[in-house]
mmCIF file of C-alpha atoms and ligand atoms in Angstrom:
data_model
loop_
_atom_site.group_PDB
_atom_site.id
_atom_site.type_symbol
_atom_site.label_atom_id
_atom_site.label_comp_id
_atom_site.label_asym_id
_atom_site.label_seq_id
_atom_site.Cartn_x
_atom_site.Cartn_y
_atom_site.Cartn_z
ATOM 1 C CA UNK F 1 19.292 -16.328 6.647
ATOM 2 C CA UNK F 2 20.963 -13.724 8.580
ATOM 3 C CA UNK F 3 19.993 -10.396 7.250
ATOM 4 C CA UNK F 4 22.034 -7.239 7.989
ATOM 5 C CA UNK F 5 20.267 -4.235 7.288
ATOM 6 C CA UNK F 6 23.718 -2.241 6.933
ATOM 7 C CA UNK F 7 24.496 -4.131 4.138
ATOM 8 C CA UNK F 8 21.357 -2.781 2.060
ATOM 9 C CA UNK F 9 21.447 0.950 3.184
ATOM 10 C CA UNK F 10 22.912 3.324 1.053
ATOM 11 C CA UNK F 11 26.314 4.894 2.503
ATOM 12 C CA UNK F 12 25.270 8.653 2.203
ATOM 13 C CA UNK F 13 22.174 7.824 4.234
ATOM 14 C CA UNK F 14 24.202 5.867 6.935
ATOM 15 C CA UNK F 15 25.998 9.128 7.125
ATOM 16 C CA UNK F 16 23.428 11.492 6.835
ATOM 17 C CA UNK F 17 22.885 13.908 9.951
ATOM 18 C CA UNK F 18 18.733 14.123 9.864
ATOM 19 C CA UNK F 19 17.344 17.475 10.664
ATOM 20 C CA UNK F 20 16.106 18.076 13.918
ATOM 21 C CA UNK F 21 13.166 19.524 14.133
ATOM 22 C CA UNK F 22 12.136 22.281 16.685
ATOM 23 C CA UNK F 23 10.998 19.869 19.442
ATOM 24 C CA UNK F 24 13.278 17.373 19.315
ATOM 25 C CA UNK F 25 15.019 17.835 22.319
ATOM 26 C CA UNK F 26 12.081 18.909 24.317
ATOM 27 C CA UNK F 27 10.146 15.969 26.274
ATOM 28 C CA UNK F 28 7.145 16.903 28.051
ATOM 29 C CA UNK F 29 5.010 19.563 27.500
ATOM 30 C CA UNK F 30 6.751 23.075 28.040
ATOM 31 C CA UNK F 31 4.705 26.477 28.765
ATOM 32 C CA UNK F 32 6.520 28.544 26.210
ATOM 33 C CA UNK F 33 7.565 27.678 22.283
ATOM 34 C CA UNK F 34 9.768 30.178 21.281
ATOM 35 C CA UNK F 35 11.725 27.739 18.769
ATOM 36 C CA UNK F 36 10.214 27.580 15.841
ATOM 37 C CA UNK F 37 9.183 30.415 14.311
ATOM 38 C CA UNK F 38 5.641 30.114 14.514
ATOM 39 C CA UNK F 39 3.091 32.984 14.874
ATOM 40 C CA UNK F 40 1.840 32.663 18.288
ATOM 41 C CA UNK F 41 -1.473 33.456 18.136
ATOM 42 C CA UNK F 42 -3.681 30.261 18.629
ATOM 43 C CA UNK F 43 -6.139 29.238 15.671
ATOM 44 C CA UNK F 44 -5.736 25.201 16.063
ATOM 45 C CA UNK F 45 -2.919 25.426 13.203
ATOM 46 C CA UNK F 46 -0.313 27.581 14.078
ATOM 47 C CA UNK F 47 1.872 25.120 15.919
ATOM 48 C CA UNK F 48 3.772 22.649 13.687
ATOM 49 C CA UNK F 49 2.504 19.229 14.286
ATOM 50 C CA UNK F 50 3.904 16.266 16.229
ATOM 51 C CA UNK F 51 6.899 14.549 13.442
ATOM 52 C CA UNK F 52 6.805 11.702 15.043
ATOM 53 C CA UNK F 53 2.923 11.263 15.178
ATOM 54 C CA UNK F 54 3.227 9.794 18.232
ATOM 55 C CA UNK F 55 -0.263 9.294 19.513
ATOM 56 C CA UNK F 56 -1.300 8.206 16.533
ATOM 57 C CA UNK F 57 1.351 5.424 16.129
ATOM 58 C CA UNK F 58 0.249 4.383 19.822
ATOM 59 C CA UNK F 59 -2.934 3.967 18.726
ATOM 60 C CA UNK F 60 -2.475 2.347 15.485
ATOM 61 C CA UNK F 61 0.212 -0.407 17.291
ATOM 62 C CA UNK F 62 -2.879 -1.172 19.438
ATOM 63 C CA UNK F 63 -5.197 -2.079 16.821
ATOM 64 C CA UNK F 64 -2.325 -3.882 14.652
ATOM 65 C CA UNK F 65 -0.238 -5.301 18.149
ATOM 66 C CA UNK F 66 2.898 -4.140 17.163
ATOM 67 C CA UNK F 67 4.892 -1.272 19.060
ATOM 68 C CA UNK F 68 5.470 2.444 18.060
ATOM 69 C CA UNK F 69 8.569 1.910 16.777
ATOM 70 C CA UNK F 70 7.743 -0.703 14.197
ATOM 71 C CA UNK F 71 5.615 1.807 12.710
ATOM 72 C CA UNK F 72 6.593 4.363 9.773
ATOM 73 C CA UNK F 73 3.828 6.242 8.666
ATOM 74 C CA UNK F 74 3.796 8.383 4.996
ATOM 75 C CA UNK F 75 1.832 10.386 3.699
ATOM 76 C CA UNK F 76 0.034 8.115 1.755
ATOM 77 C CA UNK F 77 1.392 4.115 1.018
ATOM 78 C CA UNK F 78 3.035 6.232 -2.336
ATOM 79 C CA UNK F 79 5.762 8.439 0.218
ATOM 80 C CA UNK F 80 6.767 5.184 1.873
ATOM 81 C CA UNK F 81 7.172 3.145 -1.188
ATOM 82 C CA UNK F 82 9.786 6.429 -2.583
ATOM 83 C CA UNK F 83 11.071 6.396 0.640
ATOM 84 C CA UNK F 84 12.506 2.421 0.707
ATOM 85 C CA UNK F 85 13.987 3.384 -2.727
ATOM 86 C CA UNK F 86 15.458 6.568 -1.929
ATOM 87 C CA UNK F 87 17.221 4.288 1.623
ATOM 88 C CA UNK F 88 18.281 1.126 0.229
ATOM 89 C CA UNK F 89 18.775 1.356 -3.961
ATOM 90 C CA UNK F 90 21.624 3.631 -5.487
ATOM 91 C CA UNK F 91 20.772 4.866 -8.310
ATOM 92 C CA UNK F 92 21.994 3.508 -11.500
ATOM 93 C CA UNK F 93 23.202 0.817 -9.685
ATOM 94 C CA UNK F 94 20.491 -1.285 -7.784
ATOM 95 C CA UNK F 95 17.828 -2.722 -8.956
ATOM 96 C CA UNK F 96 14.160 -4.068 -8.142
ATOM 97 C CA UNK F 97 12.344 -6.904 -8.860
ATOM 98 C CA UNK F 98 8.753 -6.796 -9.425
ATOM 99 C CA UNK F 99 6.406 -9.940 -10.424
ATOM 100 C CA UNK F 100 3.841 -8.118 -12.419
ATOM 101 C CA UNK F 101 0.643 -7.707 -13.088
ATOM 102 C CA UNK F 102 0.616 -5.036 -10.085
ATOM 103 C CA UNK F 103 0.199 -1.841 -8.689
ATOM 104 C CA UNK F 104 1.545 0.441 -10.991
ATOM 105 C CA UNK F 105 3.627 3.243 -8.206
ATOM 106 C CA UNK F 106 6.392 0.362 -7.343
ATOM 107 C CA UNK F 107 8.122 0.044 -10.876
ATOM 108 C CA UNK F 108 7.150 4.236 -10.911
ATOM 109 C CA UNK F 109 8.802 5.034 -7.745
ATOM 110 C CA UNK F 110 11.795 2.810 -9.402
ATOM 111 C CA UNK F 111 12.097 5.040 -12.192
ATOM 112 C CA UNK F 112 11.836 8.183 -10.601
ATOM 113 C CA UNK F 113 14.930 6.976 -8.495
ATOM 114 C CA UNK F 114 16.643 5.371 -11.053
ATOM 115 C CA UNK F 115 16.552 1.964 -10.334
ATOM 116 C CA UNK F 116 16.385 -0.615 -12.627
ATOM 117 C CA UNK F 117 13.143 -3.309 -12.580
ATOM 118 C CA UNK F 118 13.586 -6.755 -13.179
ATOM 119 C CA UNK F 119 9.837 -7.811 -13.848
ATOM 120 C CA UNK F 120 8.761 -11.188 -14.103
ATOM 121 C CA UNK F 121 5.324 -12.842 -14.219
ATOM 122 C CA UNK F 122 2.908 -13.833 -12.222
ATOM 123 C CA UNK F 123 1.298 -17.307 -12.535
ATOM 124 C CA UNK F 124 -1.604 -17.004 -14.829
ATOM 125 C CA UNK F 125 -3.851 -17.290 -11.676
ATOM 126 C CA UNK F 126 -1.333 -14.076 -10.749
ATOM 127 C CA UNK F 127 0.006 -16.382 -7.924
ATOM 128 C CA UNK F 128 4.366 -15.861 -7.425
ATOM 129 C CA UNK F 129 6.150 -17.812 -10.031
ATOM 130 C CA UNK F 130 8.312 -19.108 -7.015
ATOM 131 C CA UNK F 131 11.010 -20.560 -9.335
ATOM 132 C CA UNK F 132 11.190 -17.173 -11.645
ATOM 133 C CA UNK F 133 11.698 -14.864 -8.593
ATOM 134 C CA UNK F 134 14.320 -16.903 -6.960
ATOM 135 C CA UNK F 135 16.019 -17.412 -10.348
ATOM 136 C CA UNK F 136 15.916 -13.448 -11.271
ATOM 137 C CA UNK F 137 16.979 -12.030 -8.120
ATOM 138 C CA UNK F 138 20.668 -10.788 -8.626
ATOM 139 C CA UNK F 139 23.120 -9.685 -6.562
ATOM 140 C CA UNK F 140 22.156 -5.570 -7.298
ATOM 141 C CA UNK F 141 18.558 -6.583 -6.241
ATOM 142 C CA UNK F 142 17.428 -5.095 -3.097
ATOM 143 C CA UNK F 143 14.106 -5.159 -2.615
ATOM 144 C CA UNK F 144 11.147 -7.283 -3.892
ATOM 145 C CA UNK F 145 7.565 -6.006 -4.404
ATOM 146 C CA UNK F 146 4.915 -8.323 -3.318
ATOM 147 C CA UNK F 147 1.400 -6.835 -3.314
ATOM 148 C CA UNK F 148 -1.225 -9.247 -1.266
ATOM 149 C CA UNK F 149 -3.961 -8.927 -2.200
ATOM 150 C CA UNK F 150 -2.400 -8.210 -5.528
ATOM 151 C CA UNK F 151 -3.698 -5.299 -7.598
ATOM 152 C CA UNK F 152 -5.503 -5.658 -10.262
ATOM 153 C CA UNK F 153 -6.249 -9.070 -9.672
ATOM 154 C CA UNK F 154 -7.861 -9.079 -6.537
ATOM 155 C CA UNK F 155 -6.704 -12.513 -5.207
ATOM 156 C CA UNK F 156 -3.870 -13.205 -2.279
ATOM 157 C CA UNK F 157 -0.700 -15.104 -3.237
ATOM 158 C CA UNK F 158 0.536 -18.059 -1.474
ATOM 159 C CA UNK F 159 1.569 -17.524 1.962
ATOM 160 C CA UNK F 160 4.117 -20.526 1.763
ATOM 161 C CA UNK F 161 5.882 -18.527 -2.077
ATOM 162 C CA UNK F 162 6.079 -15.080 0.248
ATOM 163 C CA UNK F 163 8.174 -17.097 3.028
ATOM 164 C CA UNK F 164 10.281 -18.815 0.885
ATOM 165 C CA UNK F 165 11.064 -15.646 -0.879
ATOM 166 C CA UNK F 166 11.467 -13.823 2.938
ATOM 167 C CA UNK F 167 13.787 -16.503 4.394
ATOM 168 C CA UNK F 168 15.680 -17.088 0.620
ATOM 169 C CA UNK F 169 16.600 -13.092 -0.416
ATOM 170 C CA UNK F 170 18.854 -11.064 1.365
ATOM 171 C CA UNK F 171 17.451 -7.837 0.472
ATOM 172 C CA UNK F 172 13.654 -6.508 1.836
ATOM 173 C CA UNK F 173 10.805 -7.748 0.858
ATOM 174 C CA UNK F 174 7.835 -5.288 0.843
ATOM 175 C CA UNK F 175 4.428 -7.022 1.035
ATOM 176 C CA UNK F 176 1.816 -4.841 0.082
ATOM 177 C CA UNK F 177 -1.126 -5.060 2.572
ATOM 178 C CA UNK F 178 -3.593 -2.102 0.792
ATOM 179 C CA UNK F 179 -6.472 -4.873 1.055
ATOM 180 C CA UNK F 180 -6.080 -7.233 3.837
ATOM 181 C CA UNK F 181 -8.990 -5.910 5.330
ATOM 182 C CA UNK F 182 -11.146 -7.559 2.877
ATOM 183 C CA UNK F 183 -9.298 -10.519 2.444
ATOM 184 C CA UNK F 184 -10.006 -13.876 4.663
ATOM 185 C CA UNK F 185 -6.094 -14.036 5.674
ATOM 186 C CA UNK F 186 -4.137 -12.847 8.560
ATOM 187 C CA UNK F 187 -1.919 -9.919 7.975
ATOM 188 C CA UNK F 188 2.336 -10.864 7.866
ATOM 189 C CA UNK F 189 2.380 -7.879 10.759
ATOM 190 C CA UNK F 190 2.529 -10.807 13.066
ATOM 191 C CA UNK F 191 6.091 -12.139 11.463
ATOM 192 C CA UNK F 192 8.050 -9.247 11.687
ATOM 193 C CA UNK F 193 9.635 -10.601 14.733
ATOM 194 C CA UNK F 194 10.243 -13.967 12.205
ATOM 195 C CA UNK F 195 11.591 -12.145 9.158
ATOM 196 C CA UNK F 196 14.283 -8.783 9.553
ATOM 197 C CA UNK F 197 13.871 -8.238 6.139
ATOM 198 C CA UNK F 198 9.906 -7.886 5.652
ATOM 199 C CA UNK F 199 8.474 -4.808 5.233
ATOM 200 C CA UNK F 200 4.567 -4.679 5.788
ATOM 201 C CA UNK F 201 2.803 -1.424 3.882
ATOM 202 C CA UNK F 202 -0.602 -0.583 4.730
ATOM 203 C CA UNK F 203 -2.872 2.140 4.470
ATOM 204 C CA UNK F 204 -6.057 4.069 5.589
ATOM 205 C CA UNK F 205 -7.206 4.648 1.934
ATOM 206 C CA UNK F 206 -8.897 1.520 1.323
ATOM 207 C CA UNK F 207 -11.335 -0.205 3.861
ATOM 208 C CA UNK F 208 -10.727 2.908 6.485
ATOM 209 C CA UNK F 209 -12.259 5.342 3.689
ATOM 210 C CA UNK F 210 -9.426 7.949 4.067
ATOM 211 C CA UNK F 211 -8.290 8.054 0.975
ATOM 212 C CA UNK F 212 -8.265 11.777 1.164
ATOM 213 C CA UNK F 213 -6.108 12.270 4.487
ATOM 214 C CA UNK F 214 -3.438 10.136 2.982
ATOM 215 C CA UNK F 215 -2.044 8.119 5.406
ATOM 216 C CA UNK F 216 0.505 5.041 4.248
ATOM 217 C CA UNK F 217 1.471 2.704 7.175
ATOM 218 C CA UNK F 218 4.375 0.747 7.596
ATOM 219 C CA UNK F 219 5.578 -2.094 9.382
ATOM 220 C CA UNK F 220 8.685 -2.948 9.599
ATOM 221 C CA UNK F 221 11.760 -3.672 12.362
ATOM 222 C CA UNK F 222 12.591 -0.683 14.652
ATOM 223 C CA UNK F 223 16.087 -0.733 12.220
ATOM 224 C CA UNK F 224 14.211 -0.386 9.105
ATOM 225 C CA UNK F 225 11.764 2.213 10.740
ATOM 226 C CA UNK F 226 14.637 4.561 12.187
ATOM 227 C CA UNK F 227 16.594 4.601 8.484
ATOM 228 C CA UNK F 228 13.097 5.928 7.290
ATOM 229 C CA UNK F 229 12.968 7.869 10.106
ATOM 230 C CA UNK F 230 16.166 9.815 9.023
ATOM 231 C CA UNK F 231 15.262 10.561 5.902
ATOM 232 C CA UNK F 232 11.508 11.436 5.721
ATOM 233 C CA UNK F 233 10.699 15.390 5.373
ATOM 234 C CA UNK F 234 10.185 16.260 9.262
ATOM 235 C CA UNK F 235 6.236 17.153 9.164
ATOM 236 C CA UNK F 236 5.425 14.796 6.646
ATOM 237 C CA UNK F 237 2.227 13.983 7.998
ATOM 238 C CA UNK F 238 0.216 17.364 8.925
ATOM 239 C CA UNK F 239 -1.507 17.871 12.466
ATOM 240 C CA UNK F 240 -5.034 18.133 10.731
ATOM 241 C CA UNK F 241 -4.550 14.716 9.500
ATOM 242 C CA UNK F 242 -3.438 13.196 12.360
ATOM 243 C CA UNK F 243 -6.046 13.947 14.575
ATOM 244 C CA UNK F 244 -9.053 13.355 12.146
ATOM 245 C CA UNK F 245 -6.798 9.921 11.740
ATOM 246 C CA UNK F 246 -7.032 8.967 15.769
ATOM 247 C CA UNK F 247 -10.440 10.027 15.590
ATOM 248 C CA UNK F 248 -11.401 7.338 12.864
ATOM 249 C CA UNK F 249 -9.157 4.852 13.960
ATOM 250 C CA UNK F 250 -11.814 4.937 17.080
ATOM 251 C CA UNK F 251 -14.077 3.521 14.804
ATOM 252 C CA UNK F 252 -12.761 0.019 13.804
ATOM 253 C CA UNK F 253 -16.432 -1.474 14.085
ATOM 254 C CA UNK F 254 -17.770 1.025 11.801
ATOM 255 C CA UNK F 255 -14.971 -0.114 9.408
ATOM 256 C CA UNK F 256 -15.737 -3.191 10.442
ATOM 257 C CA UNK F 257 -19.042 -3.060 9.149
ATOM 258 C CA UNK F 258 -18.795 -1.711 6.324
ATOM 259 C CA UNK F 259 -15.723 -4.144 4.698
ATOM 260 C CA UNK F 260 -18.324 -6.830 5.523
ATOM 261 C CA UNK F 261 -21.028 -5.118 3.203
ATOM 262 C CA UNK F 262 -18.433 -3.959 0.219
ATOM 263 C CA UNK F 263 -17.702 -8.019 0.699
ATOM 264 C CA UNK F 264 -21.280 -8.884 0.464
ATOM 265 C CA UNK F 265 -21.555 -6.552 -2.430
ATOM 266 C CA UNK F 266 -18.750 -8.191 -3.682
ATOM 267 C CA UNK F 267 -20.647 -11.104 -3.935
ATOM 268 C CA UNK F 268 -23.938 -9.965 -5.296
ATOM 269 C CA UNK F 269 -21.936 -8.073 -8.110
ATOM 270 C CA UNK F 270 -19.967 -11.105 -9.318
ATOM 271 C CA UNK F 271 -23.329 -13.130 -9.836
ATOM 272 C CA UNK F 272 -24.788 -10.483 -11.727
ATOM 273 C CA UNK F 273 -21.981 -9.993 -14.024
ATOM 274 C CA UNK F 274 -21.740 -13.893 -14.816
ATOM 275 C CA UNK F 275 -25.526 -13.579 -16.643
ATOM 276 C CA UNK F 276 -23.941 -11.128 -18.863
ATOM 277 C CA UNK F 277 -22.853 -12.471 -22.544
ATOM 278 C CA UNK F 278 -20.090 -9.695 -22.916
ATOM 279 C CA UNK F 279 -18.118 -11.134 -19.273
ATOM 280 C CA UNK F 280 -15.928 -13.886 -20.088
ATOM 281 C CA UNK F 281 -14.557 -14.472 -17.313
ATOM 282 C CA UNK F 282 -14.262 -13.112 -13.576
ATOM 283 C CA UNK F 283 -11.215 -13.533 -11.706
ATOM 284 C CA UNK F 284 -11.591 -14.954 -7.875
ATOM 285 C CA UNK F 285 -11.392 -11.479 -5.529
ATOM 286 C CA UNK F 286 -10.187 -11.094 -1.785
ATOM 287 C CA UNK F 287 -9.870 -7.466 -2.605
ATOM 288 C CA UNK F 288 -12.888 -4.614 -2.917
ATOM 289 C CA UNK F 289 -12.748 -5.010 -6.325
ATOM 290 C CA UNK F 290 -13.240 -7.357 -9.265
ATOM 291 C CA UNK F 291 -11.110 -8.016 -12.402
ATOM 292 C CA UNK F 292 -13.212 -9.078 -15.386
ATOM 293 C CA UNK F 293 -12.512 -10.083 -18.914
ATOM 294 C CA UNK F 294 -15.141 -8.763 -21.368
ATOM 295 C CA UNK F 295 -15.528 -9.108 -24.679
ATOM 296 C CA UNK F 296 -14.834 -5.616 -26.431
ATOM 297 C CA UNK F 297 -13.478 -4.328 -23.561
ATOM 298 C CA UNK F 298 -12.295 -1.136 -24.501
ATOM 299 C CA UNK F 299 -15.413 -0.540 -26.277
ATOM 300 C CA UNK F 300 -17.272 -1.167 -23.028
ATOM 301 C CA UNK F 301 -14.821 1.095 -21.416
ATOM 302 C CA UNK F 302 -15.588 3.918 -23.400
ATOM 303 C CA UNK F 303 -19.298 3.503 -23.482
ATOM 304 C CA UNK F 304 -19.258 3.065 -19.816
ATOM 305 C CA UNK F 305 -17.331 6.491 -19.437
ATOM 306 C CA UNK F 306 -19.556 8.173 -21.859
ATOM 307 C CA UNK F 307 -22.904 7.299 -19.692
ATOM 308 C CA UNK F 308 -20.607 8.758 -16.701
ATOM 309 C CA UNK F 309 -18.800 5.228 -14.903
ATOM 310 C CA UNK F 310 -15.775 5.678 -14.453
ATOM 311 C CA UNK F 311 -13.957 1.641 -14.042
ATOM 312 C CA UNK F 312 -10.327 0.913 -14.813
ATOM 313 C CA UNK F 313 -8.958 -0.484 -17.939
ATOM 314 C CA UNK F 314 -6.729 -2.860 -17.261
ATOM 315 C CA UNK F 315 -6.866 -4.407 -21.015
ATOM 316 C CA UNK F 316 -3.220 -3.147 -21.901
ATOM 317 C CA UNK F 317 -0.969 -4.965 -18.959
ATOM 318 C CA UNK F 318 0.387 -8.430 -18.893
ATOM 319 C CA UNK F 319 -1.951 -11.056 -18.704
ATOM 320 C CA UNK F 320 -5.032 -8.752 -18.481
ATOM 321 C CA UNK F 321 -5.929 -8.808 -22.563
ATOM 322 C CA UNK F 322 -9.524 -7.537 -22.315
ATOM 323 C CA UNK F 323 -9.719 -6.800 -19.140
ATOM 324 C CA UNK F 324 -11.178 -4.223 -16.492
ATOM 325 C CA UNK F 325 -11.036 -3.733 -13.135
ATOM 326 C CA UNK F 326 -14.597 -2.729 -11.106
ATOM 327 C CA UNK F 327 -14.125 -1.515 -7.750
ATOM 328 C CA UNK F 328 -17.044 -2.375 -5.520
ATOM 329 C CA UNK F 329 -19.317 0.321 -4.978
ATOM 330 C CA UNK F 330 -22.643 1.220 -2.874
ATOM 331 C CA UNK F 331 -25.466 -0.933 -3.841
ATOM 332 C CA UNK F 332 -26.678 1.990 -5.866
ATOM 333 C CA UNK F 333 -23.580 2.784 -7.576
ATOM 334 C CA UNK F 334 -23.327 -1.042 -8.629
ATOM 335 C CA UNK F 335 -26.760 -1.378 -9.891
ATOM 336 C CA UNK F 336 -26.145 1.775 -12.001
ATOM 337 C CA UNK F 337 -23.196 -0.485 -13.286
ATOM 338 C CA UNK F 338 -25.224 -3.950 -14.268
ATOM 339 C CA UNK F 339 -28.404 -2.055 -15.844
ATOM 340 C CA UNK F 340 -25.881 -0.228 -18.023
ATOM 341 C CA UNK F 341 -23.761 -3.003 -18.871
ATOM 342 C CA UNK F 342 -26.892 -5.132 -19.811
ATOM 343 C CA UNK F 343 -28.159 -1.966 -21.864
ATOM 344 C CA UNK F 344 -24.894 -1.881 -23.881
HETATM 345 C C1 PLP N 401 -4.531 1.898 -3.271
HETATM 346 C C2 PLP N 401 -3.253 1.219 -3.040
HETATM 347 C C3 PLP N 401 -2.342 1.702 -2.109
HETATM 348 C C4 PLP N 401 -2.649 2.904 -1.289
HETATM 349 O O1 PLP N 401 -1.851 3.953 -1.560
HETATM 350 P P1 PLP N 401 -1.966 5.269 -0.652
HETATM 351 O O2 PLP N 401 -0.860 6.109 -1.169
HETATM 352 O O3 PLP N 401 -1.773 4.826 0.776
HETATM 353 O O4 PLP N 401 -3.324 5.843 -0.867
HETATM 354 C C5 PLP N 401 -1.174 1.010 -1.884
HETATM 355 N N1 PLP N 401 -0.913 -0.111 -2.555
HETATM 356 C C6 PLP N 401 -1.771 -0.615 -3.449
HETATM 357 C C7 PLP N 401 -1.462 -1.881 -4.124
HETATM 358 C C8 PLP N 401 -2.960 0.043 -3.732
HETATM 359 O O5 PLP N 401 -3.793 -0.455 -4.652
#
């Protein structure tokens, strides 16, 4: 399959003129900035930050082996997934397919741009329904949503269904990477140079604990990357959050470290919850959470927020009747969790 990426991009973004920000045309590192506006009295904030985030995409290409510009990054996964819609789907045109159950911002971020979604289901091990996705893309379909390890279910989907979707569609195909950390499976980073049209997303609010900075990463070829590029708001990512960013990302074992105790956790929490009468059933995880059926679910849900746990309720989406979704917490936080579930 020979993918052209001009054929998916949106004409008044191949003719859009980006802004340039102040520095553009500046390399090195000059003595005077009198280009931007800024007051020029020093406090740590007063310059506007790097809009390319250069040191930080160095960086983050070193720990992922992929070069600078293969990486977009958003502010937060959410920017990045607005931003593919806003480059590649006209509005009340295109469209999107989604298998669902998933994360809930893809068929959002649709709607806000005006896209129509094509859903179709998951396997009921919320595996790809290879034959339903190939037979439901159309010819106004430009991307396809694959989230691995798929939330809420927590498990990965099959490698092989992913490439035969990559090398079979002609549009992009975003794979959602939000929690390969905790999953035993190597990232798709290492196929970009395989597939033009794959789109990696990942992001620092899951196993790197910086949910707060909000920092989406993208992976992608250097065409993809320079159409987001163009049409991303210049600072998007401010110069406080870079550099407490490059300072984390410094820290992979401590990351390290503590994936392989929410995993153990993980563990401990699942055999706990089996004893319980009310679980019915716990669905395999490669994710830092669980999804469990219950009986009374929303019952369980409510009592559980009344004694102050907050979990998800996941009971109302397609194929999750009765179900909620537990992230894995501390060890205290998940005891809390099991006394009160066996007090109910
Ligand atoms: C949590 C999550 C993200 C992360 O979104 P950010 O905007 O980067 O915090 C992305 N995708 C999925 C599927 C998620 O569950």
């Amino acid at each position: 399959m020979n993918f052209e990426i001009n054929s998916i991009t949106r004409e008044n973004i191949k003719s859009l003129s980006p802004y340039s920000t102040a520095r553009d045309d500046f390399k090195g590192t000059a003595k005077v900035f009198l280009d931007a506006n800024e007051n020029p009295f020093s406090n740590l904030f007063n310059r506007y930050p790097d809009p390319n985030q250069k040191k930080l995409k160095l960086k983050i290409g070193e720990l992922k082996n992929v070069s600078s510009e293969n990486i977009f990054l958003g502010n937060g996964s959410d920017e990045v997934i607005d931003l593919l819609f806003r480059a590649f789907c006209n509005p009340g045109k295109d469209e999107v397919l989604i298998p669902q159950p998933t994360y809930g911002m893809y068929s959002v971020a649709a709607q806000i741009n005006n896209i129509k979604v094509n859903s179709v289901s998951l396997t009921k091990t919320f595996d790809i329904s290879l034959n339903e996705v190939l037979k439901s893309i159309t010819p106004n379909t430009k991307l396809i949503f694959l989230c691995n390890p798929n939330n809420p279910s927590g498990n990965l989907l099959s490698a092989k269904k992913i490439i035969k979707i990559l090398k079979t569609f002609r549009g992009l195909v975003i794979l959602d990477e939000a929690y390969i950390d905790f999953a035993p499976a190597k990232s798709f980073v290492s196929k970009l140079n395989n597939y033009k049209n794959l789109v990696v997303l990942q992001t620092l609010s899951k196993a790197w604990s910086l949910a707060s900075l909000r920092i989406g990463m993208c992976f992608a070829s250097a065409e993809i990357v320079s159409v987001l590029n163009k049409i991303k708001p210049p600072y998007n990512i401010s110069g406080l959050t870079q550099s407490v960013a490059l300072k984390q990302l410094n820290r992979v074992n401590k990351k390290n470290k503590e994936v392989m105790k929410i995993v153990s956790q993980r563990k401990k929490l699942i055999n706990q919850l089996t004893q319980l009468n009310c679980v019915k059933k716990i669905f395999p995880s490669d994710a830092n959470f669980i999804l469990i059926k219950m009986e009374r679910s929303k019952e369980v849900y409510q009592k559980l927020l009344k004694k102050g746990i907050v979990v998800r309720n996941r009971s109302n989406i397609l194929l999750c009747n009765d179900c909620l979704r537990i992230t894995i917490g501390t060890p205290r936080e998940n005891n809390i969790l099991v006394q009160q579930l066996k007090a109910l």
